[in-house]
PDB file of C-alpha atoms in Angstrom:
ATOM      1  CA  UNK A   1     140.035 -51.428-159.695  1.00  0.00           C
ATOM      2  CA  UNK A   2     142.003 -54.034-157.747  1.00  0.00           C
ATOM      3  CA  UNK A   3     141.694 -51.966-154.670  1.00  0.00           C
ATOM      4  CA  UNK A   4     137.823 -51.725-155.002  1.00  0.00           C
ATOM      5  CA  UNK A   5     137.675 -55.545-155.530  1.00  0.00           C
ATOM      6  CA  UNK A   6     139.730 -56.074-152.399  1.00  0.00           C
ATOM      7  CA  UNK A   7     137.578 -53.794-150.371  1.00  0.00           C
ATOM      8  CA  UNK A   8     134.405 -55.276-151.474  1.00  0.00           C
ATOM      9  CA  UNK A   9     135.571 -58.791-150.900  1.00  0.00           C
ATOM     10  CA  UNK A  10     137.009 -57.966-147.429  1.00  0.00           C
ATOM     11  CA  UNK A  11     133.915 -56.065-146.229  1.00  0.00           C
ATOM     12  CA  UNK A  12     131.521 -58.457-147.963  1.00  0.00           C
ATOM     13  CA  UNK A  13     133.222 -61.516-146.420  1.00  0.00           C
ATOM     14  CA  UNK A  14     133.343 -60.134-142.950  1.00  0.00           C
ATOM     15  CA  UNK A  15     129.781 -58.906-143.243  1.00  0.00           C
ATOM     16  CA  UNK A  16     128.610 -62.356-144.590  1.00  0.00           C
ATOM     17  CA  UNK A  17     130.351 -64.131-141.620  1.00  0.00           C
ATOM     18  CA  UNK A  18     128.504 -61.952-139.171  1.00  0.00           C
ATOM     19  CA  UNK A  19     125.316 -62.318-140.998  1.00  0.00           C
ATOM     20  CA  UNK A  20     125.485 -66.125-141.006  1.00  0.00           C
ATOM     21  CA  UNK A  21     126.397 -66.227-137.259  1.00  0.00           C
ATOM     22  CA  UNK A  22     123.690 -63.850-136.175  1.00  0.00           C
ATOM     23  CA  UNK A  23     121.060 -65.564-138.277  1.00  0.00           C
ATOM     24  CA  UNK A  24     121.971 -68.943-136.780  1.00  0.00           C
ATOM     25  CA  UNK A  25     121.701 -67.521-133.334  1.00  0.00           C
ATOM     26  CA  UNK A  26     118.398 -65.834-134.225  1.00  0.00           C
ATOM     27  CA  UNK A  27     117.172 -69.243-135.517  1.00  0.00           C
ATOM     28  CA  UNK A  28     117.957 -71.192-132.459  1.00  0.00           C
ATOM     29  CA  UNK A  29     116.503 -68.488-130.183  1.00  0.00           C
ATOM     30  CA  UNK A  30     113.166 -68.779-132.042  1.00  0.00           C
ATOM     31  CA  UNK A  31     113.214 -72.625-132.258  1.00  0.00           C
ATOM     32  CA  UNK A  32     111.206 -74.747-129.707  1.00  0.00           C
ATOM     33  CA  UNK A  33     111.242 -78.176-131.292  1.00  0.00           C
ATOM     34  CA  UNK A  34     114.747 -78.842-129.870  1.00  0.00           C
ATOM     35  CA  UNK A  35     113.508 -78.227-126.318  1.00  0.00           C
ATOM     36  CA  UNK A  36     110.154 -80.069-126.829  1.00  0.00           C
ATOM     37  CA  UNK A  37     112.078 -83.048-127.945  1.00  0.00           C
ATOM     38  CA  UNK A  38     114.531 -82.868-125.052  1.00  0.00           C
ATOM     39  CA  UNK A  39     111.520 -82.790-122.596  1.00  0.00           C
ATOM     40  CA  UNK A  40     111.200 -86.525-123.262  1.00  0.00           C
ATOM     41  CA  UNK A  41     114.799 -87.600-124.196  1.00  0.00           C
ATOM     42  CA  UNK A  42     116.158 -85.972-121.156  1.00  0.00           C
ATOM     43  CA  UNK A  43     113.272 -86.883-118.754  1.00  0.00           C
ATOM     44  CA  UNK A  44     112.868 -83.270-117.685  1.00  0.00           C
ATOM     45  CA  UNK A  45     109.489 -83.942-116.094  1.00  0.00           C
ATOM     46  CA  UNK A  46     111.249 -86.000-113.465  1.00  0.00           C
ATOM     47  CA  UNK A  47     114.059 -83.405-113.091  1.00  0.00           C
ATOM     48  CA  UNK A  48     111.713 -80.475-112.641  1.00  0.00           C
ATOM     49  CA  UNK A  49     109.021 -82.547-110.856  1.00  0.00           C
ATOM     50  CA  UNK A  50     106.339 -80.941-113.075  1.00  0.00           C
ATOM     51  CA  UNK A  51     104.214 -82.153-115.961  1.00  0.00           C
ATOM     52  CA  UNK A  52     105.278 -81.953-119.613  1.00  0.00           C
ATOM     53  CA  UNK A  53     102.661 -79.271-120.241  1.00  0.00           C
ATOM     54  CA  UNK A  54     103.842 -77.100-117.427  1.00  0.00           C
ATOM     55  CA  UNK A  55     107.433 -77.413-118.675  1.00  0.00           C
ATOM     56  CA  UNK A  56     106.231 -76.384-122.129  1.00  0.00           C
ATOM     57  CA  UNK A  57     104.379 -73.481-120.796  1.00  0.00           C
ATOM     58  CA  UNK A  58     107.296 -72.151-118.707  1.00  0.00           C
ATOM     59  CA  UNK A  59     109.764 -72.590-121.497  1.00  0.00           C
ATOM     60  CA  UNK A  60     107.442 -70.632-123.826  1.00  0.00           C
ATOM     61  CA  UNK A  61     107.209 -67.890-121.300  1.00  0.00           C
ATOM     62  CA  UNK A  62     111.014 -67.716-121.014  1.00  0.00           C
ATOM     63  CA  UNK A  63     111.499 -67.682-124.825  1.00  0.00           C
ATOM     64  CA  UNK A  64     108.849 -64.959-125.294  1.00  0.00           C
ATOM     65  CA  UNK A  65     110.622 -62.837-122.627  1.00  0.00           C
ATOM     66  CA  UNK A  66     114.084 -63.200-124.181  1.00  0.00           C
ATOM     67  CA  UNK A  67     112.754 -62.365-127.699  1.00  0.00           C
ATOM     68  CA  UNK A  68     110.458 -59.536-127.128  1.00  0.00           C
ATOM     69  CA  UNK A  69     110.882 -55.974-125.678  1.00  0.00           C
ATOM     70  CA  UNK A  70     108.130 -56.532-123.264  1.00  0.00           C
ATOM     71  CA  UNK A  71     107.735 -57.635-120.527  1.00  0.00           C
ATOM     72  CA  UNK A  72     110.605 -56.101-118.805  1.00  0.00           C
ATOM     73  CA  UNK A  73     110.589 -58.503-115.957  1.00  0.00           C
ATOM     74  CA  UNK A  74     110.640 -62.359-116.207  1.00  0.00           C
ATOM     75  CA  UNK A  75     107.830 -64.180-114.505  1.00  0.00           C
ATOM     76  CA  UNK A  76     107.403 -67.959-114.749  1.00  0.00           C
ATOM     77  CA  UNK A  77     104.186 -69.686-113.951  1.00  0.00           C
ATOM     78  CA  UNK A  78     105.692 -72.661-112.094  1.00  0.00           C
ATOM     79  CA  UNK A  79     109.113 -71.271-110.786  1.00  0.00           C
ATOM     80  CA  UNK A  80     110.309 -68.447-108.809  1.00  0.00           C
ATOM     81  CA  UNK A  81     113.077 -66.119-110.153  1.00  0.00           C
ATOM     82  CA  UNK A  82     115.795 -64.847-107.731  1.00  0.00           C
ATOM     83  CA  UNK A  83     117.304 -61.373-108.241  1.00  0.00           C
ATOM     84  CA  UNK A  84     120.474 -62.928-109.687  1.00  0.00           C
ATOM     85  CA  UNK A  85     118.479 -65.062-112.107  1.00  0.00           C
ATOM     86  CA  UNK A  86     116.493 -62.170-113.113  1.00  0.00           C
ATOM     87  CA  UNK A  87     119.545 -60.195-113.881  1.00  0.00           C
ATOM     88  CA  UNK A  88     121.057 -62.988-115.892  1.00  0.00           C
ATOM     89  CA  UNK A  89     117.938 -63.499-117.979  1.00  0.00           C
ATOM     90  CA  UNK A  90     117.760 -59.740-118.627  1.00  0.00           C
ATOM     91  CA  UNK A  91     121.362 -59.766-119.720  1.00  0.00           C
ATOM     92  CA  UNK A  92     120.550 -62.660-122.080  1.00  0.00           C
ATOM     93  CA  UNK A  93     117.521 -60.669-123.353  1.00  0.00           C
ATOM     94  CA  UNK A  94     119.809 -57.704-124.154  1.00  0.00           C
ATOM     95  CA  UNK A  95     122.286 -59.950-125.990  1.00  0.00           C
ATOM     96  CA  UNK A  96     119.538 -61.429-128.215  1.00  0.00           C
ATOM     97  CA  UNK A  97     118.255 -57.929-128.812  1.00  0.00           C
ATOM     98  CA  UNK A  98     121.726 -56.796-130.002  1.00  0.00           C
ATOM     99  CA  UNK A  99     121.879 -59.846-132.159  1.00  0.00           C
ATOM    100  CA  UNK A 100     118.669 -58.797-133.858  1.00  0.00           C
ATOM    101  CA  UNK A 101     120.197 -55.434-134.587  1.00  0.00           C
ATOM    102  CA  UNK A 102     123.303 -57.029-136.014  1.00  0.00           C
ATOM    103  CA  UNK A 103     121.212 -59.195-138.212  1.00  0.00           C
ATOM    104  CA  UNK A 104     119.201 -56.297-139.682  1.00  0.00           C
ATOM    105  CA  UNK A 105     122.457 -54.347-140.339  1.00  0.00           C
ATOM    106  CA  UNK A 106     124.358 -57.202-141.967  1.00  0.00           C
ATOM    107  CA  UNK A 107     121.232 -57.949-144.069  1.00  0.00           C
ATOM    108  CA  UNK A 108     121.212 -54.452-145.410  1.00  0.00           C
ATOM    109  CA  UNK A 109     125.058 -54.430-145.968  1.00  0.00           C
ATOM    110  CA  UNK A 110     124.757 -57.813-147.676  1.00  0.00           C
ATOM    111  CA  UNK A 111     122.500 -56.422-150.270  1.00  0.00           C
ATOM    112  CA  UNK A 112     124.764 -53.426-150.754  1.00  0.00           C
ATOM    113  CA  UNK A 113     127.810 -55.781-151.229  1.00  0.00           C
ATOM    114  CA  UNK A 114     125.975 -57.881-153.592  1.00  0.00           C
ATOM    115  CA  UNK A 115     124.977 -54.690-155.548  1.00  0.00           C
ATOM    116  CA  UNK A 116     128.538 -53.409-155.943  1.00  0.00           C
ATOM    117  CA  UNK A 117     129.878 -56.953-156.815  1.00  0.00           C
ATOM    118  CA  UNK A 118     127.393 -57.055-159.620  1.00  0.00           C
ATOM    119  CA  UNK A 119     128.784 -53.811-160.778  1.00  0.00           C
ATOM    120  CA  UNK A 120     132.288 -55.216-160.758  1.00  0.00           C
ATOM    121  CA  UNK A 121     131.071 -58.372-162.389  1.00  0.00           C
ATOM    122  CA  UNK A 122     132.480 -60.768-159.785  1.00  0.00           C
ATOM    123  CA  UNK A 123     130.925 -61.924-156.508  1.00  0.00           C
ATOM    124  CA  UNK A 124     133.790 -63.649-154.768  1.00  0.00           C
ATOM    125  CA  UNK A 125     133.178 -62.373-151.265  1.00  0.00           C
ATOM    126  CA  UNK A 126     130.405 -65.151-150.913  1.00  0.00           C
ATOM    127  CA  UNK A 127     133.210 -67.749-151.167  1.00  0.00           C
ATOM    128  CA  UNK A 128     135.486 -65.846-148.726  1.00  0.00           C
ATOM    129  CA  UNK A 129     132.823 -65.305-146.210  1.00  0.00           C
ATOM    130  CA  UNK A 130     131.604 -68.898-146.415  1.00  0.00           C
ATOM    131  CA  UNK A 131     134.947 -70.409-146.034  1.00  0.00           C
ATOM    132  CA  UNK A 132     135.653 -67.964-143.060  1.00  0.00           C
ATOM    133  CA  UNK A 133     132.543 -69.200-141.354  1.00  0.00           C
ATOM    134  CA  UNK A 134     133.492 -72.798-141.860  1.00  0.00           C
ATOM    135  CA  UNK A 135     137.012 -72.272-140.561  1.00  0.00           C
ATOM    136  CA  UNK A 136     135.638 -70.420-137.511  1.00  0.00           C
ATOM    137  CA  UNK A 137     133.087 -73.182-137.056  1.00  0.00           C
ATOM    138  CA  UNK A 138     135.597 -75.964-137.177  1.00  0.00           C
ATOM    139  CA  UNK A 139     137.937 -74.357-134.611  1.00  0.00           C
ATOM    140  CA  UNK A 140     134.995 -73.685-132.259  1.00  0.00           C
ATOM    141  CA  UNK A 141     133.542 -77.169-132.853  1.00  0.00           C
ATOM    142  CA  UNK A 142     136.846 -78.928-132.095  1.00  0.00           C
ATOM    143  CA  UNK A 143     137.295 -77.096-128.776  1.00  0.00           C
ATOM    144  CA  UNK A 144     133.544 -77.822-127.834  1.00  0.00           C
ATOM    145  CA  UNK A 145     133.629 -81.408-128.745  1.00  0.00           C
ATOM    146  CA  UNK A 146     136.837 -82.007-126.838  1.00  0.00           C
ATOM    147  CA  UNK A 147     135.482 -80.491-123.518  1.00  0.00           C
ATOM    148  CA  UNK A 148     132.022 -78.755-123.867  1.00  0.00           C
ATOM    149  CA  UNK A 149     131.953 -78.122-119.991  1.00  0.00           C
ATOM    150  CA  UNK A 150     135.065 -75.929-120.372  1.00  0.00           C
ATOM    151  CA  UNK A 151     133.747 -74.313-123.653  1.00  0.00           C
ATOM    152  CA  UNK A 152     130.456 -73.632-121.984  1.00  0.00           C
ATOM    153  CA  UNK A 153     132.173 -71.873-118.988  1.00  0.00           C
ATOM    154  CA  UNK A 154     134.535 -69.735-121.278  1.00  0.00           C
ATOM    155  CA  UNK A 155     131.471 -68.810-123.460  1.00  0.00           C
ATOM    156  CA  UNK A 156     129.624 -67.414-120.464  1.00  0.00           C
ATOM    157  CA  UNK A 157     132.716 -65.657-118.964  1.00  0.00           C
ATOM    158  CA  UNK A 158     133.183 -63.844-122.223  1.00  0.00           C
ATOM    159  CA  UNK A 159     129.569 -62.698-122.645  1.00  0.00           C
ATOM    160  CA  UNK A 160     128.505 -62.026-119.152  1.00  0.00           C
ATOM    161  CA  UNK A 161     130.289 -59.611-116.601  1.00  0.00           C
ATOM    162  CA  UNK A 162     129.068 -61.744-113.608  1.00  0.00           C
ATOM    163  CA  UNK A 163     128.660 -65.202-112.378  1.00  0.00           C
ATOM    164  CA  UNK A 164     124.812 -65.064-112.130  1.00  0.00           C
ATOM    165  CA  UNK A 165     124.636 -67.709-114.762  1.00  0.00           C
ATOM    166  CA  UNK A 166     125.761 -70.275-112.234  1.00  0.00           C
ATOM    167  CA  UNK A 167     122.098 -71.036-111.046  1.00  0.00           C
ATOM    168  CA  UNK A 168     121.317 -72.708-107.783  1.00  0.00           C
ATOM    169  CA  UNK A 169     118.451 -75.148-107.791  1.00  0.00           C
ATOM    170  CA  UNK A 170     117.313 -73.850-104.566  1.00  0.00           C
ATOM    171  CA  UNK A 171     117.002 -70.143-105.451  1.00  0.00           C
ATOM    172  CA  UNK A 172     116.318 -70.714-109.154  1.00  0.00           C
ATOM    173  CA  UNK A 173     114.643 -74.196-109.617  1.00  0.00           C
ATOM    174  CA  UNK A 174     114.055 -73.404-113.299  1.00  0.00           C
ATOM    175  CA  UNK A 175     117.616 -74.639-113.905  1.00  0.00           C
ATOM    176  CA  UNK A 176     116.254 -78.214-113.319  1.00  0.00           C
ATOM    177  CA  UNK A 177     114.479 -77.989-116.702  1.00  0.00           C
ATOM    178  CA  UNK A 178     117.394 -76.328-118.442  1.00  0.00           C
ATOM    179  CA  UNK A 179     120.116 -78.990-118.360  1.00  0.00           C
ATOM    180  CA  UNK A 180     123.525 -78.389-120.034  1.00  0.00           C
ATOM    181  CA  UNK A 181     122.610 -81.212-122.664  1.00  0.00           C
ATOM    182  CA  UNK A 182     119.870 -78.896-123.991  1.00  0.00           C
ATOM    183  CA  UNK A 183     122.387 -76.050-124.640  1.00  0.00           C
ATOM    184  CA  UNK A 184     124.725 -78.591-126.268  1.00  0.00           C
ATOM    185  CA  UNK A 185     121.899 -79.537-128.619  1.00  0.00           C
ATOM    186  CA  UNK A 186     121.347 -75.808-129.354  1.00  0.00           C
ATOM    187  CA  UNK A 187     125.013 -75.569-130.177  1.00  0.00           C
ATOM    188  CA  UNK A 188     124.803 -78.433-132.643  1.00  0.00           C
ATOM    189  CA  UNK A 189     121.803 -76.857-134.188  1.00  0.00           C
ATOM    190  CA  UNK A 190     123.726 -73.554-134.550  1.00  0.00           C
ATOM    191  CA  UNK A 191     126.661 -75.434-136.230  1.00  0.00           C
ATOM    192  CA  UNK A 192     124.241 -77.161-138.572  1.00  0.00           C
ATOM    193  CA  UNK A 193     122.660 -73.873-139.700  1.00  0.00           C
ATOM    194  CA  UNK A 194     126.073 -72.152-140.116  1.00  0.00           C
ATOM    195  CA  UNK A 195     127.105 -75.104-142.296  1.00  0.00           C
ATOM    196  CA  UNK A 196     124.085 -75.040-144.457  1.00  0.00           C
ATOM    197  CA  UNK A 197     124.132 -71.222-144.903  1.00  0.00           C
ATOM    198  CA  UNK A 198     127.863 -71.359-145.806  1.00  0.00           C
ATOM    199  CA  UNK A 199     127.335 -74.171-148.386  1.00  0.00           C
ATOM    200  CA  UNK A 200     124.423 -72.222-149.706  1.00  0.00           C
ATOM    201  CA  UNK A 201     126.632 -69.121-150.051  1.00  0.00           C
ATOM    202  CA  UNK A 202     129.043 -70.964-152.043  1.00  0.00           C
ATOM    203  CA  UNK A 203     126.319 -72.350-154.281  1.00  0.00           C
ATOM    204  CA  UNK A 204     124.821 -68.869-154.802  1.00  0.00           C
ATOM    205  CA  UNK A 205     128.169 -67.483-155.445  1.00  0.00           C
ATOM    206  CA  UNK A 206     128.946 -70.078-158.114  1.00  0.00           C
ATOM    207  CA  UNK A 207     125.621 -69.491-159.829  1.00  0.00           C
ATOM    208  CA  UNK A 208     125.779 -65.727-159.816  1.00  0.00           C
ATOM    209  CA  UNK A 209     129.448 -65.682-161.196  1.00  0.00           C
ATOM    210  CA  UNK A 210     128.342 -68.206-163.864  1.00  0.00           C
ATOM    211  CA  UNK A 211     125.562 -65.877-164.716  1.00  0.00           C
ATOM    212  CA  UNK A 212     127.797 -62.785-164.926  1.00  0.00           C
ATOM    213  CA  UNK A 213     130.389 -64.785-166.951  1.00  0.00           C
ATOM    214  CA  UNK A 214     127.684 -65.748-169.500  1.00  0.00           C
ATOM    215  CA  UNK A 215     126.557 -61.964-169.677  1.00  0.00           C
ATOM    216  CA  UNK A 216     130.180 -61.043-170.259  1.00  0.00           C
ATOM    217  CA  UNK A 217     130.654 -63.627-172.996  1.00  0.00           C
ATOM    218  CA  UNK A 218     127.343 -62.457-174.609  1.00  0.00           C
ATOM    219  CA  UNK A 219     128.372 -58.800-174.611  1.00  0.00           C
ATOM    220  CA  UNK A 220     131.727 -59.623-176.214  1.00  0.00           C
ATOM    221  CA  UNK A 221     130.039 -61.875-178.842  1.00  0.00           C
ATOM    222  CA  UNK A 222     127.627 -58.934-179.608  1.00  0.00           C
ATOM    223  CA  UNK A 223     130.409 -56.474-180.189  1.00  0.00           C
TER     224      UNK A 223
END
């Protein structure tokens, strides 16, 4: 019994960590309000030398390309896309596609872990997974806040096998409306989502364990 508890808690905690991280990435990939807000706060119209409406249109085209299977080639209304830029955005599209697959798999496994935890009458993996997420978040957050430029570079070197993410404003002028500050705001949003989901997992774990304990007490009383 102890081995089964350990196995469920280990697999469940690992799965919950992956689920929370993938869901937070999925959330930011489908969120436009952060960028729309940054258009004004970062004066992107002046940087890109185009109107606010055009910036929104091009950003929406980029987000649609990244989040959908079609089209296979990125085309922006107001900006040319170089060969290197096209490869980078295609690599990004594939990463987001893999994240969706991970989100689906972890969602299914999360339900399975909850089911078996119910059978064992303890759902502790929600605590362990939430604390693992928060510890991972704190370690990444400290490094990013100390030097976001370095963290940003390391992040791209880990995820991409080339340096095509180093855009030139001449060959890929779209970079003028995608400043690093915007990605920092996306990072903060991801951190916030991870924190909320982790705390929610602790709350759900507490509620479910309380419910299972009451059922256990009731069954003992009935006997």
